[in-house]
Coordinates of C-alpha atoms and ligand atoms in Angstrom, one line a residue:
X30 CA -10.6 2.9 36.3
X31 CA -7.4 4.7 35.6
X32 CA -6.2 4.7 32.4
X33 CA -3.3 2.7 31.5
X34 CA -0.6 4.9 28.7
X35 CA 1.2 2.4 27.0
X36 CA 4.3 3.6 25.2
X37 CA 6.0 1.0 22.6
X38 CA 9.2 1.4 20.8
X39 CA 9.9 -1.1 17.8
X40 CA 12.9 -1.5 15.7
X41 CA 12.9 -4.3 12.8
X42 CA 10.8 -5.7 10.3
X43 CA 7.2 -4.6 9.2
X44 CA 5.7 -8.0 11.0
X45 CA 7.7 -6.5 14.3
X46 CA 5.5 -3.0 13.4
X47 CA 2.4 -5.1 12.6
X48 CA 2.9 -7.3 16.1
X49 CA 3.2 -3.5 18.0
X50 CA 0.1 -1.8 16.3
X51 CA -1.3 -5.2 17.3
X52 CA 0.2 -4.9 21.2
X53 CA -2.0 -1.7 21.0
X54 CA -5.3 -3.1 20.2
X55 CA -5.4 -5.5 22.4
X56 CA -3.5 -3.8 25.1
X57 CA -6.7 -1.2 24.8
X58 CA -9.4 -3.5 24.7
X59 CA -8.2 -5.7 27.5
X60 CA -6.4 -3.0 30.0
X61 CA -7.8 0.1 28.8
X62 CA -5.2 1.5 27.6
X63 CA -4.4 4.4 25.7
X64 CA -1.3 4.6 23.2
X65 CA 1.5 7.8 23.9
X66 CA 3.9 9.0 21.6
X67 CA 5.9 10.5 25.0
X68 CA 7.6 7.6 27.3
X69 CA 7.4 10.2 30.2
X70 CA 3.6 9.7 30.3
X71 CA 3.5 6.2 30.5
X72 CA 3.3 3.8 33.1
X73 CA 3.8 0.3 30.7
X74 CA 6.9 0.5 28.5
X75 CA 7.2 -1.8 25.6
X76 CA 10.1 -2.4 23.7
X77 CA 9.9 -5.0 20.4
X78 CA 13.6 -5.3 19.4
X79 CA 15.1 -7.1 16.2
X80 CA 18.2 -9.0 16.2
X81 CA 18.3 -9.6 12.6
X82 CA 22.2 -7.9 12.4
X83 CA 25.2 -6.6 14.8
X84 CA 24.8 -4.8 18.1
X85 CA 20.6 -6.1 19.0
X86 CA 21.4 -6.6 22.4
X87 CA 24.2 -3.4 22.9
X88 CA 21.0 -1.6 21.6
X89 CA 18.4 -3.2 23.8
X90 CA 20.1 -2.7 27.5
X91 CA 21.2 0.8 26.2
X92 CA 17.4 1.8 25.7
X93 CA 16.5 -0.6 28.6
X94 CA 19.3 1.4 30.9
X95 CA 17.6 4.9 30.2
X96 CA 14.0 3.2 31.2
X97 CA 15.2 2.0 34.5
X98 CA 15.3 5.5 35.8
X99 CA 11.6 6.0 34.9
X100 CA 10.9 3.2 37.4
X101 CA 13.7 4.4 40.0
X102 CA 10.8 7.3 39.9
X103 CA 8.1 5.0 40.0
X104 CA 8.2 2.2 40.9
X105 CA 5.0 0.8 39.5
X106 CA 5.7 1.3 35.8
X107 CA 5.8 -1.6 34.0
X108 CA 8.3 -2.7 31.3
X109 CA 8.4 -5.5 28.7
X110 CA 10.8 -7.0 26.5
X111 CA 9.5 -8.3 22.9
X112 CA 10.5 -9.4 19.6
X113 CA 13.3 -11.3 18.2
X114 CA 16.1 -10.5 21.0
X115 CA 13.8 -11.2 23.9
X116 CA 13.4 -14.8 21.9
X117 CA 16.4 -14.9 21.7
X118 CA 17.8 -13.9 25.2
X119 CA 15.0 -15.1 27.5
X120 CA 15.7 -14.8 30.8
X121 CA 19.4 -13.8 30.1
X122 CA 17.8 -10.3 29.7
X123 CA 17.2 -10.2 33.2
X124 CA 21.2 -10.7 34.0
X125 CA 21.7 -7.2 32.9
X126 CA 18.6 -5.3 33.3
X127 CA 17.0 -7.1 36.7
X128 CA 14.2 -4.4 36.6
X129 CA 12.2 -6.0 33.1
X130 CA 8.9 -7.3 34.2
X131 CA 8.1 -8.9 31.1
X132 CA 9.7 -10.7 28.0
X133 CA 7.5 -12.0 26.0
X134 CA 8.2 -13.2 22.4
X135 CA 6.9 -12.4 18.7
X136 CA 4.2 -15.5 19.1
X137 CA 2.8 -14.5 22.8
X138 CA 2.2 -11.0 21.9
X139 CA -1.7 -12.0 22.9
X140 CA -0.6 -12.6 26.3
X141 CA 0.5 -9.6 27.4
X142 CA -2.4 -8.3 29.1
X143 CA -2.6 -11.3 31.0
X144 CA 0.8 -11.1 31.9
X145 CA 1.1 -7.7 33.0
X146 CA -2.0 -8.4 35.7
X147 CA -0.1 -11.4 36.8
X148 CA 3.1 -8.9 37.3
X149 CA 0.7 -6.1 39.3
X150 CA -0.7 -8.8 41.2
X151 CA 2.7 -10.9 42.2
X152 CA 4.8 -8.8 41.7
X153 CA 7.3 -10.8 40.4
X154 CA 8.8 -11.1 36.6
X155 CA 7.2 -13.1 34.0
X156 CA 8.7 -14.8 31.3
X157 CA 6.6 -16.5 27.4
X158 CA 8.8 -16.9 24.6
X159 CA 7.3 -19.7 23.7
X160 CA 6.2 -20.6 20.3
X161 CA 2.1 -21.4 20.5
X162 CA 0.6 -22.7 17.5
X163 CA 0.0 -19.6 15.6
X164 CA -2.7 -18.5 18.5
X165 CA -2.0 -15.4 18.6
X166 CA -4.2 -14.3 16.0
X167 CA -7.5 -15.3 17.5
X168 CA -6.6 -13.5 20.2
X169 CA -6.4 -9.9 18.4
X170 CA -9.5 -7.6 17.9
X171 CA -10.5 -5.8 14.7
X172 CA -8.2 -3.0 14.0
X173 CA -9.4 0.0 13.6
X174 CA -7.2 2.4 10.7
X175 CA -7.6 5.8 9.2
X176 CA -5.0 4.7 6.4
X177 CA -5.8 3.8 2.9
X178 CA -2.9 1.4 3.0
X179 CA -2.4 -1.5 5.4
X180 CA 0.0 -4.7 6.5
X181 CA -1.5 -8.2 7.0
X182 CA 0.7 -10.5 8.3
X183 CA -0.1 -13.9 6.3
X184 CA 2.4 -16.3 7.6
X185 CA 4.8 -16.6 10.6
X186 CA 8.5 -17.4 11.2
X187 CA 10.5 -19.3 8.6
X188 CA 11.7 -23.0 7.5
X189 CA 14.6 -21.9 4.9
X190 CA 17.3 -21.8 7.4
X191 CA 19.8 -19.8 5.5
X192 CA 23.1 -20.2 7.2
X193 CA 23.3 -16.4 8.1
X194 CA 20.1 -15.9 9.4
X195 CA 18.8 -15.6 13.1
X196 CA 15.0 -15.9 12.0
X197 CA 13.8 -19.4 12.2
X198 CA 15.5 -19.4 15.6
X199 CA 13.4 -16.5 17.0
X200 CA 10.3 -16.3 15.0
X201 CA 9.4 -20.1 15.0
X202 CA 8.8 -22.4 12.1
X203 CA 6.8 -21.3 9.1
X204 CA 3.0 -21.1 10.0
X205 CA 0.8 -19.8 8.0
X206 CA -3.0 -18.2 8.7
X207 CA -6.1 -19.7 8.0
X208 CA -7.3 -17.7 4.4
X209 CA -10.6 -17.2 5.9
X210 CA -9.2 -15.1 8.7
X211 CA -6.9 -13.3 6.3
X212 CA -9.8 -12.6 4.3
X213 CA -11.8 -11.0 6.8
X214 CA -9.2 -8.9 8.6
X215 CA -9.0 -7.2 4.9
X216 CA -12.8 -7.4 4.5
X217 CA -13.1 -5.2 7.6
X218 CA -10.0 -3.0 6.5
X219 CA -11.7 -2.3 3.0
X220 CA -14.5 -1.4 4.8
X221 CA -12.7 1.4 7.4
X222 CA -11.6 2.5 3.3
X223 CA -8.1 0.6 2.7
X224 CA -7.6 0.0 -0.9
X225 CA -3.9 -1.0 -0.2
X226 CA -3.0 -4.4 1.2
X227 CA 0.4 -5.2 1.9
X228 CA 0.9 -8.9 2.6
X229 CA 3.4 -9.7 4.9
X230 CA 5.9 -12.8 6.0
X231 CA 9.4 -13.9 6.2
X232 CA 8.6 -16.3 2.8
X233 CA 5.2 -14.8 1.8
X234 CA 5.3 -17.7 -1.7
X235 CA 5.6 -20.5 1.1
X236 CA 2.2 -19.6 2.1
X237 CA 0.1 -23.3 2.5
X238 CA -3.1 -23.9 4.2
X239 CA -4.8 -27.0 4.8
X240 CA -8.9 -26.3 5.5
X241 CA -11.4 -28.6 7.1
X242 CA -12.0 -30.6 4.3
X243 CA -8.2 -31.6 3.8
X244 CA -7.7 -28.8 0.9
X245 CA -4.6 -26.7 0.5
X246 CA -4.2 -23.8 -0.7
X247 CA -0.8 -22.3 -1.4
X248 CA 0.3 -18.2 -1.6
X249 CA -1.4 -17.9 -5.4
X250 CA -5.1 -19.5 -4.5
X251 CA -4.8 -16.4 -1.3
X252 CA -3.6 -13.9 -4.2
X253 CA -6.5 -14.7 -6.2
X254 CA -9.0 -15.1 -3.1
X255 CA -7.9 -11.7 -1.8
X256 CA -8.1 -10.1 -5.6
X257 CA -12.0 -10.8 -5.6
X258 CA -12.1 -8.4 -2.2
X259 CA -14.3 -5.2 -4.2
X260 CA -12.4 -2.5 -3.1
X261 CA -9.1 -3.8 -3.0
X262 CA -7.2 -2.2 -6.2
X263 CA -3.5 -2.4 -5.2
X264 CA -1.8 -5.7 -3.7
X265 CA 1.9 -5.9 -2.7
X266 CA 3.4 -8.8 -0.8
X267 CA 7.1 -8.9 1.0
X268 CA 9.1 -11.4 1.3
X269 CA 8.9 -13.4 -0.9
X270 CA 11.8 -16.2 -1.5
X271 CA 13.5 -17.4 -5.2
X272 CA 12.6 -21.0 -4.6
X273 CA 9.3 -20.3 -3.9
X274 CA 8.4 -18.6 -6.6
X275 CA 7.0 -21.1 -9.1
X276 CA 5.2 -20.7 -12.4
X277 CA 1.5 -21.0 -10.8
X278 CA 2.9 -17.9 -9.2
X279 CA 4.7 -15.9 -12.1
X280 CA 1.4 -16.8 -14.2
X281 CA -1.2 -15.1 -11.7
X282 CA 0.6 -11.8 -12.8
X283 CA -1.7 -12.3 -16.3
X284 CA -4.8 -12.5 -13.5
X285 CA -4.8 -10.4 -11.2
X286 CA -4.0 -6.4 -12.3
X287 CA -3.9 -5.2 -8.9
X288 CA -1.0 -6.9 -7.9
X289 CA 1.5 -4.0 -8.5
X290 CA 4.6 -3.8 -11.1
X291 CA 7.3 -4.1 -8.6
X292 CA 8.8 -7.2 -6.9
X293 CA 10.4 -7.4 -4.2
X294 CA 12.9 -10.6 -4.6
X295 CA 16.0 -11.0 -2.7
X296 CA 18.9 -12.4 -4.0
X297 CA 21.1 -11.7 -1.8
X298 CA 24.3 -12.4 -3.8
X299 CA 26.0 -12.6 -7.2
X300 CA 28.0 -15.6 -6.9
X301 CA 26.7 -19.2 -7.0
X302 CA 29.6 -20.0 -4.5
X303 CA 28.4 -17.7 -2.2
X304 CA 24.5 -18.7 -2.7
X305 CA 25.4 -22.5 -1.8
X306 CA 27.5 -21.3 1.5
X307 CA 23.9 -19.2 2.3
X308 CA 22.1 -22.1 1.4
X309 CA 19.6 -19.9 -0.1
X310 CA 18.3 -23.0 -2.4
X311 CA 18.9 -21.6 -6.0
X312 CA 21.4 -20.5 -7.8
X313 CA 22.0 -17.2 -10.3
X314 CA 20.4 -18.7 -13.6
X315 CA 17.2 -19.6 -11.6
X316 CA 16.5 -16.2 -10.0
X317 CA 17.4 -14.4 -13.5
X318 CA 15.0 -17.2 -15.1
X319 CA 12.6 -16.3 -12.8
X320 CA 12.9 -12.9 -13.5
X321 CA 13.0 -13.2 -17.2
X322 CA 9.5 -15.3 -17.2
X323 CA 7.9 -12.1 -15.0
X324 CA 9.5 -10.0 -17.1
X325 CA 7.8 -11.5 -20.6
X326 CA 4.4 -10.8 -18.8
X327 CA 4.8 -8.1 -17.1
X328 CA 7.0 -6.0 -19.5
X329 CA 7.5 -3.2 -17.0
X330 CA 8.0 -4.8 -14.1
X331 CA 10.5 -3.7 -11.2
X332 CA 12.5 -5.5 -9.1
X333 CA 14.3 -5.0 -6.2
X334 CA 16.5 -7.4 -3.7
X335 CA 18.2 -7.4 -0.6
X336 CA 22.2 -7.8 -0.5
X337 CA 24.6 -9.0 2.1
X338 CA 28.2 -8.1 2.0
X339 CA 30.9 -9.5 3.0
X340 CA 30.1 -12.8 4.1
X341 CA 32.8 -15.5 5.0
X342 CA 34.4 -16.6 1.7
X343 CA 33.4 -13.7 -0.4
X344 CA 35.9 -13.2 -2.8
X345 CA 36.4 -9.9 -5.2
X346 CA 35.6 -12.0 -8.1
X347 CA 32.2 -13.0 -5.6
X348 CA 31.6 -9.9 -5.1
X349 CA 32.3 -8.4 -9.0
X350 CA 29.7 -11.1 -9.6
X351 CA 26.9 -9.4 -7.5
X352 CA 27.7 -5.9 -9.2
X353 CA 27.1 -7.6 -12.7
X354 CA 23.9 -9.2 -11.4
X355 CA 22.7 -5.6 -10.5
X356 CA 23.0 -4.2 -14.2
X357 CA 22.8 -7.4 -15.6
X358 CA 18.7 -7.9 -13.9
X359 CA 18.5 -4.2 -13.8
X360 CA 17.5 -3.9 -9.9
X361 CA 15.5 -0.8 -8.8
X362 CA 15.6 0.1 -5.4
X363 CA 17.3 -2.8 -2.9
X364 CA 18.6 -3.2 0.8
X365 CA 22.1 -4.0 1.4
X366 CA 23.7 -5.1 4.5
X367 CA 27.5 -6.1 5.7
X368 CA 27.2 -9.3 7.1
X369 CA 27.2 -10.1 10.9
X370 CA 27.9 -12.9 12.3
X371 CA 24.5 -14.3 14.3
X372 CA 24.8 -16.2 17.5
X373 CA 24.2 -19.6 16.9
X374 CA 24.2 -20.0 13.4
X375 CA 25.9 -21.9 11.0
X376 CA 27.6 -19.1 8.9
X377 CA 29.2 -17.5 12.3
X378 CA 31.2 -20.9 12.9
X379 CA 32.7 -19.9 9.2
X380 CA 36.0 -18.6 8.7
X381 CA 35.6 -15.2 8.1
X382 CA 38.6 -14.3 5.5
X383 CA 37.2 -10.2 4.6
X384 CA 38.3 -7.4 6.7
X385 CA 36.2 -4.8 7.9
X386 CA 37.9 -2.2 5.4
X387 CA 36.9 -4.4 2.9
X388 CA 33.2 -5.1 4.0
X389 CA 32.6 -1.6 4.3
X390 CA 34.7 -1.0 0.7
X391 CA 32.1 -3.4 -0.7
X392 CA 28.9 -2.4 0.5
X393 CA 30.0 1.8 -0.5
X394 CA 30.5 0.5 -4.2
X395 CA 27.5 -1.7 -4.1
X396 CA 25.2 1.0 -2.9
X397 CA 26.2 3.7 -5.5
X398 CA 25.2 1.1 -8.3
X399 CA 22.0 0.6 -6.6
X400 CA 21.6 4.2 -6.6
X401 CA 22.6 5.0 -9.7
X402 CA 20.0 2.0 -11.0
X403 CA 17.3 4.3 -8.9
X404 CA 18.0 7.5 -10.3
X405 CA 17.6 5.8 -14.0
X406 CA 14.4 4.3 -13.2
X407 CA 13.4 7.7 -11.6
X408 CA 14.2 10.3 -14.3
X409 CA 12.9 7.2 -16.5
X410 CA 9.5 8.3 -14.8
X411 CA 10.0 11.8 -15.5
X412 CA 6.8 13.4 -18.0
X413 CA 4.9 10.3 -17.8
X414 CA 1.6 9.8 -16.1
X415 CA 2.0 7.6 -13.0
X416 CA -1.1 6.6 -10.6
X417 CA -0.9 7.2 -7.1
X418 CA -2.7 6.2 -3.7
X419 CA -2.6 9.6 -2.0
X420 CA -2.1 8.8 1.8
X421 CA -1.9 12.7 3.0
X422 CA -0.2 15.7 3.8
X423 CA 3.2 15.9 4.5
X424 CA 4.2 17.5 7.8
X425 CA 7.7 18.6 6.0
X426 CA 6.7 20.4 2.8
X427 CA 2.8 20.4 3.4
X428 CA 2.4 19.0 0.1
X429 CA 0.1 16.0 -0.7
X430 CA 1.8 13.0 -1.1
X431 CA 1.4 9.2 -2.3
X432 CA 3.1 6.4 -3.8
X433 CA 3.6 4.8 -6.9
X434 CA 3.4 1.1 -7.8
X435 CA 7.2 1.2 -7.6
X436 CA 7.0 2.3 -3.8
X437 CA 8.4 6.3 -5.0
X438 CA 6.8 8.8 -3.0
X439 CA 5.3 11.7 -4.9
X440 CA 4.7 15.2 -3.9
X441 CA 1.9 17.1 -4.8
X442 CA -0.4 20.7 -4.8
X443 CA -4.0 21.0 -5.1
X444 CA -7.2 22.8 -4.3
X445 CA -9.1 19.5 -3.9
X446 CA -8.8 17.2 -0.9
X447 CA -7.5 13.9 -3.0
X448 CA -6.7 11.9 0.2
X449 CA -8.0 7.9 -0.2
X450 CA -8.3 8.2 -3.7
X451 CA -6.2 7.0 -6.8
X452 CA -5.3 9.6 -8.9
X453 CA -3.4 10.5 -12.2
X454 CA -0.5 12.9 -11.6
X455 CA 2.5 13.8 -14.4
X456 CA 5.9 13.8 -12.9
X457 CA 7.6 17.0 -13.4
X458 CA 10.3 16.5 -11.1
X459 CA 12.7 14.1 -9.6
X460 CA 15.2 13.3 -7.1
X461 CA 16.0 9.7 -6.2
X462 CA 13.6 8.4 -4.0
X463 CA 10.6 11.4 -4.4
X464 CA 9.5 12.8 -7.4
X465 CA 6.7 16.0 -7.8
X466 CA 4.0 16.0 -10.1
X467 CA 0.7 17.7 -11.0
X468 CA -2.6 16.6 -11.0
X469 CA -4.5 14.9 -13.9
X470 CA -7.2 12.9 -13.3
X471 CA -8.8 10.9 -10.8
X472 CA -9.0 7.0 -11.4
X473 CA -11.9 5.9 -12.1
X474 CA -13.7 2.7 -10.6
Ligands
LIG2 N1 13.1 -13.6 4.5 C1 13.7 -12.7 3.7 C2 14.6 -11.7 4.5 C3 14.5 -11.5 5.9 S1 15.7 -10.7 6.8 C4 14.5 -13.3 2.7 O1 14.9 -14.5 2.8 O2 14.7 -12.7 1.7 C5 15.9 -9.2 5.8 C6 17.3 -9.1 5.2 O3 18.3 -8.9 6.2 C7 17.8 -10.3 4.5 O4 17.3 -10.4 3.2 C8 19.3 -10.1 4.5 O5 19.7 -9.4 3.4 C9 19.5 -9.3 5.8 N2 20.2 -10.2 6.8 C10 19.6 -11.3 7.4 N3 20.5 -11.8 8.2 C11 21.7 -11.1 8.1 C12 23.0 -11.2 8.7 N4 23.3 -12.1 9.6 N5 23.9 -10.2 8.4 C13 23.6 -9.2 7.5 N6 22.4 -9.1 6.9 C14 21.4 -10.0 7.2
LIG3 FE1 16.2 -15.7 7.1 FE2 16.5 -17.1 4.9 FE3 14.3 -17.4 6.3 FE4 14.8 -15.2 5.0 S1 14.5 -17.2 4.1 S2 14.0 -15.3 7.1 S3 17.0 -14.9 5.2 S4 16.3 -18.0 7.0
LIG4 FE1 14.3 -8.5 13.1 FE2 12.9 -10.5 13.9 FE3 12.0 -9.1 11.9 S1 15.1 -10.5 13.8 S2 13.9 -8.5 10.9 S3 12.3 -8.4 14.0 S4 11.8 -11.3 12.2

């Protein structure tokens, strides 16, 4: 049989690039098909879009318009529309780009193969965006990694309904995995030699699973489940959400060592005012409590939030408010965004009183602190010993490279092939996000 080339572009989230590295293994064990880095080789084209801010569908009929000449060549290429804007969109997609075969949405990834017989054979479009109970996961074979690090997707979609956010609109509402399947995708990954697991959801902390017997277990009985896995020395999780995080969940930082020394926690604003018109469900002295109770266990933890700028409402005095909280929690590394308006939410039916000058005036001040915070916690690193997960080579500088608990990517030279292993290294260098070091020692078991 020939040999289908599937080509997949993603923009978005990690669970968007978890759902495409997904799309590939069962793409290849249903149809056979091999993945290409080169879109001229291919005769399926896959495209899993976000439209988590401004411009997701400009984007997507931009890249759509360059893949229609492809099939003015030939004809019987096949493309597909996934992710969040084909949710979204649906069969408005079509409107504009008549030549899609397929949209599909983040919970009927499994179907694709199915669908894209269905589209050979009738030759006709096919839309699923529907939202299946969570089925996709049964559906997806073991995959097979040569990386020492790895995602698992433990929950899907999202119940928080911030007023901002297109999310629980295109991704579903929150379901979450069974553990046991959780547990043995990792089991198989620690076996291929991942010692890395990074756990993955829109609210990781609202993480709840009833078993068979009526049981539930919530986001810190999976920590500690997964901690027990032999192999398994580093565990990161992202996102997680304020109002989740409750002190069964701060405590397990006493239990379980592997869980790293960096949190990611987004806050996404200063100003209680602004936190209420989010409704993010907690206000400034919960997440600093919150922070403070990590903080008196894990003494040198870092943390580091996501921002939105700008959003209807925000005042100077809101904003001055977010630059305090910065210094004030001392944030390392963070994402900041202006905000944009979503289709269909509450927030865009807001009066919007900032100017774009403004927005963009805000988010340039609000970055420099954030990188300023950085470089502190950088240099800080500077002569100490730090242990790394080396992943590889680097293409650019042909060093080795691998990352630090606090997610800073170090550079390295050696005689010795290191690669899958845990190693100490002393920092001799630094710029803001990469730092150079020499070797020390390799970590012992
Ligand atoms: N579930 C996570 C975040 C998911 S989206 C959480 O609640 O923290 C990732 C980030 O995108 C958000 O934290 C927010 O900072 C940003 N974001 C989401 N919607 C946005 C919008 N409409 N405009 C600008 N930024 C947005
Ligand atoms: Fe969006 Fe809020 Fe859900 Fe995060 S918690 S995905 S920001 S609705
Ligand atoms: Fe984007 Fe959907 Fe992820 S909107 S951020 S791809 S959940």
């Amino acid at each position: 049989m020939l040999k289908n080339k599937l080509y997949i572009k993603t923009w978005g989230c990690q669970m968007n690039e978890y759902d495409s590295s997904k799309i590939a293994d069962i793409m290849e064990k249903e149809l056979n098909c091999i993945v290409t880095k080169s879109v001229k080789d291919a005769n399926i084209l896959i495209l899993n879009t976000c439209s988590i801010r401004e411009k997701a569908q400009e984007k997507l009929f931009h890249q759509l318009g360059r893949w229609k000449n492809f099939k003015k060549d030939n004809p019987n290429i096949i493309i597909g529309v996934g992710g969040c804007v084909a949710s979204q969109e649906g069969k408005n997609i079509l409107n504009r780009a008549y030549y899609v075969d397929i949209i599909f949405g983040p919970q009927t990834i499994h179907k694709l193969p199915m669908m894209i017989n269905n589209v050979r054979k009738f030759k006709k479009y096919l839309i699923d965006i529907s939202f299946p109970n969570i089925e996709k996961f049964k559906y997806f074979p073991f995959t097979k990694t040569k990386c020492f690090s790895a995602f698992v997707t433990i929950i899907e979609g999202c119940n928080k309904y911030c007023t901002y956010c297109i999310v629980p609109y295109t991704r579903g509402k929150e379901i979450s995995r069974p553990y046991q399947d959780i547990i043995l995708e990792i089991k198989n990954l620690s076996t291929q030699g991942v010692k890395e697991i990074n756990l993955l959801g829109q609210n990781v902390n609202a993480y709840q699973y009833k078993n068979d017997k009526g049981q539930i277990f919530n986001f810190t009985d999976l920590l500690i489940m997964i901690s027990k896995i032999k192999d398994i020395k580093r565990i990161k999780f992202t996102t997680s959400h304020p109002k989740n995080f409750d002190n069964q969940l701060i405590n397990v930082y006493k239990k379980i060592p592997q869980l790293v020394n960096f949190l990611h926690l987004p806050v996404q604003s200063g100003s209680d005012k602004i936190l209420s018109l989010m409704k993010r469900r907690y206000n400034i002295f919960e997440y600093t409590n919150i922070i403070h109770k990590i903080k008196n266990i894990r003494p040198n933890m870092q943390i580091g939030s996501d921002f939105i700028v700008g959003f209807p409402g925000e005042t100077k005095k809101d904003f001055n408010e977010t630059i305090s909280l910065i210094l004030d929690v001392d944030l390392d590394m963070s994402y900041s965004f202006i905000y944009s308006p979503r289709p269909g939410t509450p927030a865009s039916k807001m009066k919007d009183n900032v100017d774009i000058k403004e927005k963009k005036e805000r988010l340039h001040l609000l970055q420099y602190h954030i990188n300023q915070q950085v470089k502190k916690f950088s240099y800080k690193m500077l002569n100490t010993i730090q242990t790394i997960l080396v992943e590889g080579i680097s293409p650019q500088n042909n060093k080795y490279f691998g990352k630090t608990e606090n997610n800073r990517i170090v550079f390295f030279t050696s005689k010795n092939n290191y690669i899958g292993q845990f190693i100490n290294v002393k920092i001799i260098d630094c710029y803001l996000y990469s730092l150079y070091a020499v070797f020390i020692s390799i970590v012992k078991n």
